[in-house]
């Protein structure tokens, strides 16, 4: 088999507050892609982690009476717990305080300087600590940061600058040569027009911030936290596996996922940094939208966050993964609420999928002593499985994750319709129609098994349980996403409810 290395990344999250559903969202989306690719036998490296330097962490640490290191150790651990709780299968969890990362940042900055892209100057202007970003007056409606609603501070300091302006033409050339570099297309346009509007050089260091990576040639300055953070995507490959440099194998990233809040950093500054140091550019940036609560972006600074741990405790991890990809079309913005989780959980996971499995296993138990009959999948369902398998794969490749889910759900619905249309309980009363009943039962069992394969990347907890209940081997590989792969004679196991009814929805302000 041709094995194509696949490197996929999420942003590394700020550790100045608790992880929320917005962070879980990007991590889950990347994980669905990583799991799908592994199902196909691809060689995947999935990277996520935490962004730990910068003034805002130092400030929160001081407020809590901790050293910055103590503070980031604790809060990075909370992000790692979130990552594990959503069943993400990252190959490495990077922390920007890792010695391997910091050494890489220093080497990279030195390369930029050696290549003539760095000079000393004076920065004077406005800085939002929340964004860790420099702002121009005209970009601050009412003088306030558009993301944080706070007043940026006036800064004047001697800094080292990165010659971003020199990369305007090369970036434009890259954008024009590859209209799919940034997805969706509207974000490509936005980034391109920003570049076309002219690029100013940017500070790559800060004089007054101690909590960061010292510049190798001027240790009284630390690396501007965004440069430090962006470099995680490259540094990780150099030290994730001790004694081994994975850069050659995985670079450049196939997909880098992020929301539009950090578009400019990733679609302008990051590729310029890479060009300046002689790296190949990422193949694709996927800029998804915002999860909103009552029409406002959910964010820790606005205090309107939904808690991924609470959803997982109440409904299970698959419910969270399913809900986030289903309720908001991946790419666009969308409102979320605990009530909507509750509704979709019952209507779709419990009724459509959970009930289907229960009915199928119960009917085979009742009418065929729990043994999958020797028959062939009905052609209509076999065709639906073939179509869905092609369509799910195509959509996942393009990170059209909601469309991928929809494509798999077509088979779930077809199977439910088959139960209603063919009413096995009526067939069971007519011994002359035993063959027909065999076919219907086989089709239902085999089709439900195929759904488990199609949905395994989104529902990693339930899919193996579905396979176990159907007496299917737990092989989840994509080659099994075809009809007639369930062996006749397989023994059905009693399936507890996959998605038990939950009486009490989660409450709270965010509802
Ligand atoms: O920006 N809707 O970290 P961050 C959708 N450390 N996605 C959301 C979201 C929402 N309401 N809220 C957060 C940083 N996200 C930097 C990144 S990368 C080199 C450095 C997700 O903790 C989304 O992926 O503010 C967004 O881009 C990211 O979290 C921002 O995380």
XYZ file of C-alpha atoms and ligand atoms in Angstrom:
542
model
C 0.000 0.000 0.000
C 1.186 3.524 -0.737
C 1.680 5.182 2.607
C 1.447 8.937 2.485
C 2.733 10.745 5.569
C 0.169 13.170 6.923
C 0.985 15.934 9.369
C -1.986 17.716 10.915
C -2.001 20.410 13.592
C -4.305 22.388 15.868
C -3.406 25.765 17.334
C -1.592 25.493 20.619
C -3.933 26.944 23.182
C -3.258 29.705 25.674
C -3.117 28.380 29.172
C -4.274 31.530 30.920
C -7.749 30.087 31.461
C -9.548 26.761 31.475
C -10.084 24.786 28.269
C -13.575 25.277 26.827
C -15.689 23.895 24.039
C -13.976 26.107 21.446
C -10.644 24.406 22.088
C -12.250 20.978 22.184
C -13.822 21.795 18.808
C -10.618 22.273 16.820
C -8.955 19.357 18.560
C -11.890 17.045 17.785
C -11.987 18.133 14.150
C -8.284 17.431 13.698
C -8.677 14.136 15.490
C -11.464 13.027 13.152
C -9.142 13.634 10.216
C -6.232 11.849 11.921
C -8.359 8.847 12.845
C -9.834 8.619 9.376
C -6.391 8.692 7.781
C -5.163 5.986 10.142
C -8.218 3.894 9.215
C -6.933 4.158 5.670
C -3.503 2.943 6.733
C -1.792 6.307 6.334
C 1.202 7.401 8.365
C -0.186 10.246 10.478
C 1.404 12.703 12.857
C -1.172 14.718 14.787
C 0.122 17.606 16.868
C -1.596 19.700 19.528
C -0.458 21.402 22.716
C -0.205 24.589 24.739
C 1.148 28.099 24.234
C 2.722 29.044 27.529
C 4.925 32.115 27.233
C 3.968 35.761 27.180
C 2.927 38.439 29.513
C -0.586 37.314 30.164
C 0.498 34.031 31.710
C 3.080 35.797 33.814
C 0.374 38.198 35.016
C -2.149 35.487 35.904
C 0.603 33.530 37.670
C 1.504 36.587 39.733
C -2.167 37.130 40.632
C -2.302 33.565 41.920
C 0.971 33.868 43.841
C 2.697 31.290 41.611
C 5.831 31.342 39.520
C 5.043 31.369 35.798
C 6.402 27.827 35.495
C 4.199 26.538 38.326
C 1.215 28.224 36.798
C 1.722 26.918 33.255
C 2.456 23.401 34.496
C -0.948 23.320 36.158
C -2.925 24.833 33.354
C -1.195 22.940 30.567
C -2.191 19.782 32.438
C -5.839 20.894 32.253
C -5.538 21.160 28.455
C -3.922 17.761 28.303
C -6.848 16.383 30.323
C -9.283 17.998 27.882
C -7.375 16.514 24.958
C -7.514 13.053 26.488
C -11.130 13.444 27.556
C -12.249 14.114 23.972
C -10.287 10.977 22.950
C -7.897 12.886 20.744
C -5.137 10.667 19.397
C -2.353 13.213 19.190
C 1.095 11.858 18.486
C 2.661 14.607 20.531
C 1.436 17.231 22.974
C 3.794 20.155 22.648
C 4.441 22.772 25.296
C 6.290 25.924 24.326
C 8.164 25.678 27.625
C 9.741 22.377 26.479
C 13.524 22.708 26.281
C 13.452 21.160 22.786
C 11.031 23.799 21.565
C 12.933 26.696 23.099
C 16.215 25.538 21.583
C 14.531 25.273 18.186
C 13.107 28.799 18.461
C 16.581 30.146 19.137
C 18.059 28.290 16.179
C 15.258 29.467 13.911
C 15.590 33.115 14.964
C 19.310 32.934 14.389
C 18.643 31.614 10.874
C 16.270 34.519 10.185
C 18.937 36.914 11.369
C 21.719 35.188 9.425
C 19.506 35.370 6.331
C 19.238 39.129 6.771
C 15.543 39.302 7.704
C 15.967 40.825 11.168
C 16.942 44.353 12.237
C 16.858 46.513 15.351
C 14.343 49.334 15.702
C 11.965 51.118 18.029
C 8.390 49.996 18.408
C 5.843 52.547 19.366
C 2.189 51.706 19.361
C -0.694 49.886 20.938
C -0.530 46.359 22.284
C -3.388 44.122 23.469
C -2.122 41.641 26.038
C -5.251 39.512 25.568
C -4.391 38.930 21.901
C -0.655 39.343 22.443
C -0.922 41.505 19.349
C 0.107 44.958 18.140
C -2.756 47.115 16.908
C -3.230 50.182 14.790
C -5.603 52.878 16.043
C -7.943 52.435 13.069
C -8.409 48.740 13.885
C -9.779 49.509 17.331
C -13.445 50.517 17.210
C -14.040 52.904 20.098
C -10.387 52.506 21.039
C -11.091 48.987 22.311
C -9.746 45.595 21.219
C -12.390 44.032 18.936
C -11.848 40.609 20.521
C -11.452 41.463 24.175
C -13.295 44.753 24.581
C -10.325 46.074 26.559
C -8.146 49.136 25.973
C -4.756 48.203 24.507
C -1.672 49.588 26.220
C 0.674 52.141 24.690
C 4.112 50.650 24.192
C 7.387 52.203 23.307
C 10.443 50.017 23.333
C 13.500 49.028 21.444
C 12.819 45.748 19.617
C 14.120 43.491 16.949
C 11.984 43.456 13.820
C 11.208 40.837 11.219
C 11.211 42.146 7.647
C 7.681 40.995 6.885
C 7.353 43.682 4.205
C 9.941 41.856 2.094
C 7.586 38.900 1.778
C 4.595 40.647 0.278
C 5.439 39.645 -3.289
C 6.487 36.044 -2.531
C 3.319 35.558 -0.468
C 1.097 36.978 -3.190
C 2.788 34.710 -5.700
C 2.128 31.727 -3.474
C -1.514 32.660 -2.951
C -2.052 33.141 -6.651
C -0.368 29.878 -7.512
C -2.501 27.960 -5.014
C -6.078 29.179 -4.565
C -6.671 26.288 -2.140
C -3.810 27.277 0.192
C -6.346 28.726 2.630
C -9.819 27.249 3.079
C -12.643 28.220 2.895
C -12.226 30.472 -0.152
C -13.557 33.541 1.676
C -10.612 33.297 4.092
C -8.167 32.931 1.214
C -9.585 36.173 -0.174
C -9.384 37.893 3.173
C -5.752 36.897 3.715
C -4.787 37.734 0.155
C -6.320 41.199 0.286
C -4.613 41.844 3.572
C -1.266 40.981 1.986
C -2.059 42.958 -1.150
C -2.877 45.982 1.040
C 0.784 46.155 2.071
C 2.728 44.504 4.870
C 4.588 46.329 7.590
C 7.529 44.837 9.412
C 6.644 43.284 12.770
C 8.369 43.133 16.123
C 9.813 39.747 16.809
C 10.939 40.496 20.317
C 9.816 42.223 23.468
C 12.130 44.072 25.806
C 10.059 44.137 28.950
C 8.796 40.559 29.051
C 10.901 38.017 30.861
C 8.695 34.966 30.478
C 9.768 33.826 27.051
C 12.604 32.554 24.875
C 15.663 34.870 25.009
C 16.951 36.064 21.640
C 20.231 34.262 21.036
C 22.041 37.464 20.054
C 20.331 39.783 22.579
C 19.344 37.793 25.676
C 17.864 40.878 27.332
C 14.970 40.525 24.860
C 12.545 37.632 24.586
C 10.958 36.299 21.436
C 7.539 37.814 20.720
C 5.116 35.154 21.904
C 3.459 34.672 18.505
C 6.752 33.864 16.792
C 7.537 31.466 19.605
C 4.071 29.872 19.350
C 3.922 29.510 15.557
C 7.252 27.744 15.574
C 5.753 24.873 17.572
C 4.533 23.345 14.327
C 8.105 22.932 13.143
C 9.915 22.419 16.436
C 7.772 19.464 17.518
C 9.040 17.272 14.717
C 12.626 17.806 15.828
C 12.258 16.441 19.363
C 8.922 14.600 19.725
C 10.766 11.301 19.349
C 14.047 11.412 21.243
C 17.016 10.808 19.000
C 14.961 11.153 15.837
C 14.164 14.142 13.627
C 10.775 13.647 11.960
C 10.966 16.776 9.828
C 11.946 15.021 6.662
C 9.205 12.460 7.087
C 6.276 14.769 7.863
C 7.055 18.319 6.778
C 5.135 20.239 5.454
C 1.795 19.983 7.290
C -1.053 18.625 5.178
C -3.619 20.606 7.165
C -3.321 23.245 9.831
C -6.589 23.926 11.620
C -7.523 27.154 13.362
C -10.378 29.592 13.753
C -10.518 32.927 12.017
C -9.376 34.860 15.131
C -5.784 33.926 14.334
C -5.987 33.971 10.549
C -3.430 36.735 9.972
C -0.796 35.116 12.140
C -1.152 31.827 10.285
C -1.887 32.986 6.764
C 0.536 35.930 6.616
C 3.250 35.959 9.285
C 3.732 32.195 9.546
C 4.295 31.514 5.845
C 6.588 34.546 5.667
C 8.661 33.178 8.547
C 8.913 29.853 6.780
C 9.937 31.427 3.482
C 12.534 33.500 5.320
C 14.092 30.370 6.801
C 13.837 28.289 3.648
C 11.034 25.902 4.682
C 8.313 24.536 2.428
C 4.915 26.077 3.217
C 2.030 24.118 4.728
C -0.179 22.570 2.092
C -3.510 23.789 3.474
C -4.783 26.028 6.233
C -8.343 25.312 7.339
C -9.928 28.326 8.955
C -13.106 27.279 10.697
C -15.709 29.589 12.162
C -16.710 30.476 15.693
C -18.898 28.594 18.067
C -21.175 31.258 19.398
C -23.429 31.520 22.414
C -26.378 33.842 21.996
C -24.749 35.273 18.870
C -21.483 36.136 20.589
C -18.205 34.306 20.082
C -17.699 31.946 22.960
C -14.471 32.945 24.655
C -12.894 32.837 28.041
C -12.483 36.597 28.147
C -16.220 37.069 27.605
C -17.062 34.438 30.211
C -19.729 32.669 28.134
C -18.057 29.313 27.692
C -19.563 25.853 27.590
C -17.665 23.186 29.465
C -16.551 20.123 27.484
C -16.068 18.083 30.660
C -19.672 18.704 31.722
C -21.001 17.529 28.337
C -18.802 14.431 28.420
C -19.865 13.574 31.982
C -23.533 13.846 31.135
C -23.748 12.495 27.572
C -20.464 10.743 26.855
C -17.562 11.761 24.678
C -19.089 10.634 21.391
C -22.086 12.875 21.989
C -19.773 15.870 22.296
C -17.797 14.970 19.181
C -20.921 14.288 17.176
C -22.726 17.380 18.353
C -19.938 19.815 17.550
C -19.442 18.533 14.030
C -23.126 18.094 13.316
C -24.734 21.206 14.736
C -22.350 23.766 13.255
C -21.379 23.241 9.629
C -17.614 22.912 9.887
C -16.079 26.067 8.425
C -18.899 28.470 9.276
C -20.065 30.074 12.516
C -22.841 28.565 14.545
C -24.697 28.912 17.826
C -24.363 26.139 20.344
C -26.179 25.396 23.582
C -26.565 22.656 26.124
C -30.219 22.327 25.055
C -29.193 21.598 21.488
C -26.747 18.939 22.697
C -29.628 17.341 24.598
C -31.925 17.413 21.598
C -29.513 16.025 19.038
C -28.311 13.401 21.469
C -31.803 11.960 21.770
C -33.111 12.550 18.253
C -30.058 11.373 16.345
C -27.666 9.358 18.470
C -30.188 7.613 20.723
C -33.100 7.278 18.282
C -31.501 6.938 14.851
C -28.321 5.062 15.707
C -28.680 3.565 19.192
C -32.178 2.253 18.508
C -31.149 0.823 15.175
C -28.433 -1.254 16.821
C -30.823 -2.353 19.556
C -33.532 -3.371 17.169
C -31.154 -5.236 14.881
C -29.485 -7.186 17.669
C -32.810 -7.876 19.389
C -34.441 -9.154 16.177
C -31.547 -11.419 15.312
C -31.676 -12.672 18.902
C -35.390 -13.326 18.692
C -35.780 -14.691 15.191
C -32.381 -16.323 14.536
C -31.104 -17.288 17.997
C -28.514 -14.534 17.891
C -26.719 -15.902 14.812
C -26.253 -13.694 11.749
C -28.028 -15.534 8.903
C -26.295 -16.613 5.729
C -27.520 -14.088 3.170
C -26.409 -11.176 1.033
C -26.855 -7.491 1.731
C -29.745 -6.065 -0.288
C -28.495 -4.218 -3.375
C -30.074 -0.894 -2.372
C -28.232 -0.827 0.953
C -25.040 -2.191 -0.601
C -25.138 0.697 -3.082
C -25.811 3.202 -0.281
C -22.783 1.898 1.626
C -20.548 2.168 -1.443
C -21.743 5.693 -2.098
C -21.317 6.754 1.527
C -17.852 5.266 1.766
C -16.674 7.239 -1.250
C -18.424 10.383 -0.100
C -17.276 10.275 3.547
C -13.659 9.793 2.428
C -13.852 12.637 -0.083
C -15.388 15.027 2.434
C -12.982 14.136 5.244
C -10.052 14.711 2.884
C -11.373 18.218 2.277
C -12.153 18.706 5.997
C -15.833 19.036 5.133
C -16.587 17.220 8.320
C -20.278 18.012 8.625
C -20.838 16.844 5.058
C -18.911 13.657 5.870
C -21.180 13.030 8.831
C -24.272 13.698 6.733
C -23.049 11.244 4.092
C -22.617 8.482 6.678
C -25.994 9.250 8.223
C -27.737 8.531 4.923
C -27.015 4.843 5.530
C -28.277 5.059 9.124
C -31.536 6.515 7.829
C -31.830 4.001 5.004
C -31.471 1.170 7.491
C -34.120 2.629 9.775
C -36.414 2.935 6.781
C -35.708 -0.667 5.845
C -36.833 -1.820 9.284
C -40.106 0.076 8.908
C -40.729 -0.918 5.271
C -39.948 -4.601 5.609
C -41.283 -5.110 9.137
C -39.260 -8.197 10.085
C -41.767 -8.927 12.856
C -44.400 -9.609 10.158
C -42.033 -11.684 8.027
C -41.211 -13.747 11.111
C -44.822 -14.876 11.252
C -44.647 -16.392 7.762
C -42.311 -19.410 7.638
C -42.485 -19.381 3.824
C -40.709 -16.062 3.838
C -37.740 -17.198 5.949
C -35.239 -16.407 3.196
C -36.581 -12.920 2.886
C -36.274 -12.455 6.639
C -32.683 -13.740 6.465
C -31.868 -11.166 3.828
C -33.452 -8.322 5.754
C -31.726 -9.293 9.004
C -28.369 -9.777 7.304
C -28.723 -6.445 5.526
C -29.527 -4.677 8.777
C -26.633 -6.244 10.668
C -24.136 -5.764 7.870
C -25.320 -2.216 7.180
C -25.135 -1.243 10.848
C -21.609 -2.712 10.946
C -20.648 -0.610 7.923
C -22.044 2.480 9.682
C -19.722 1.767 12.610
C -16.760 1.842 10.218
C -17.999 4.999 8.481
C -18.575 6.755 11.804
C -15.614 5.425 13.773
C -13.533 8.575 13.358
C -16.329 10.679 14.858
C -17.630 8.101 17.357
C -14.486 6.306 18.548
C -16.121 5.156 21.770
C -19.313 3.720 20.252
C -18.024 2.249 16.994
C -16.083 -0.632 18.616
C -19.073 -1.302 20.872
C -21.319 -1.513 17.828
C -18.956 -3.953 16.166
C -18.745 -6.067 19.311
C -22.543 -6.202 19.578
C -22.789 -7.350 15.967
C -20.245 -10.092 16.448
C -17.992 -8.346 13.959
C -14.281 -8.269 14.461
C -13.139 -4.968 15.850
C -11.123 -4.194 12.742
C -11.970 -0.596 11.969
C -9.954 -0.254 8.802
C -11.515 1.540 5.909
C -11.366 -1.526 3.696
C -14.281 -2.815 5.803
C -16.508 0.073 4.714
C -18.129 -2.166 2.108
C -21.227 -4.349 2.059
C -21.157 -8.063 2.832
C -18.117 -7.918 5.105
C -20.005 -9.364 8.079
C -19.446 -13.127 8.146
C -22.573 -15.265 8.232
C -22.695 -17.182 11.480
C -21.370 -14.246 13.503
C -22.787 -14.291 17.009
C -24.670 -11.250 18.209
C -23.866 -10.073 21.736
C -26.432 -8.355 23.913
C -25.948 -4.644 23.345
C -26.606 -2.340 26.258
C -28.081 0.962 25.081
C -25.398 2.843 23.158
C -26.848 6.206 24.059
C -29.081 5.817 27.137
C -31.791 8.388 27.707
C -30.709 11.331 29.832
C -33.524 12.937 31.795
C -31.913 16.160 32.953
C -30.371 18.525 30.409
C -27.348 20.492 31.513
C -28.418 23.852 32.835
C -26.516 27.012 33.352
C -26.265 30.472 32.000
C -24.797 29.416 28.722
C -27.992 27.609 27.764
O -4.978 31.943 19.907
N -15.111 28.859 18.282
O -4.857 30.407 21.622
P -6.379 30.356 22.119
C -14.295 28.102 17.547
N -2.271 30.508 21.614
N -13.014 27.857 17.884
C -12.550 28.391 19.006
C -13.358 29.196 19.833
C -14.706 29.425 19.425
N -15.551 30.153 20.154
N -12.626 29.597 20.885
C -11.391 29.043 20.733
C -4.352 31.204 20.652
N -11.342 28.315 19.601
C -2.868 31.043 20.443
C -2.652 30.151 19.250
S -1.093 28.820 17.539
C 0.475 28.948 17.043
C -1.220 29.914 18.885
C -10.179 27.562 19.103
O -6.346 29.577 23.391
C -9.825 27.935 17.676
O -9.016 26.935 17.130
O -6.982 31.695 22.121
C -9.011 29.198 17.877
O -8.245 29.552 16.753
C -8.164 28.768 19.060
O -9.051 27.954 19.869
C -7.623 29.925 19.848
O -7.066 29.417 21.032
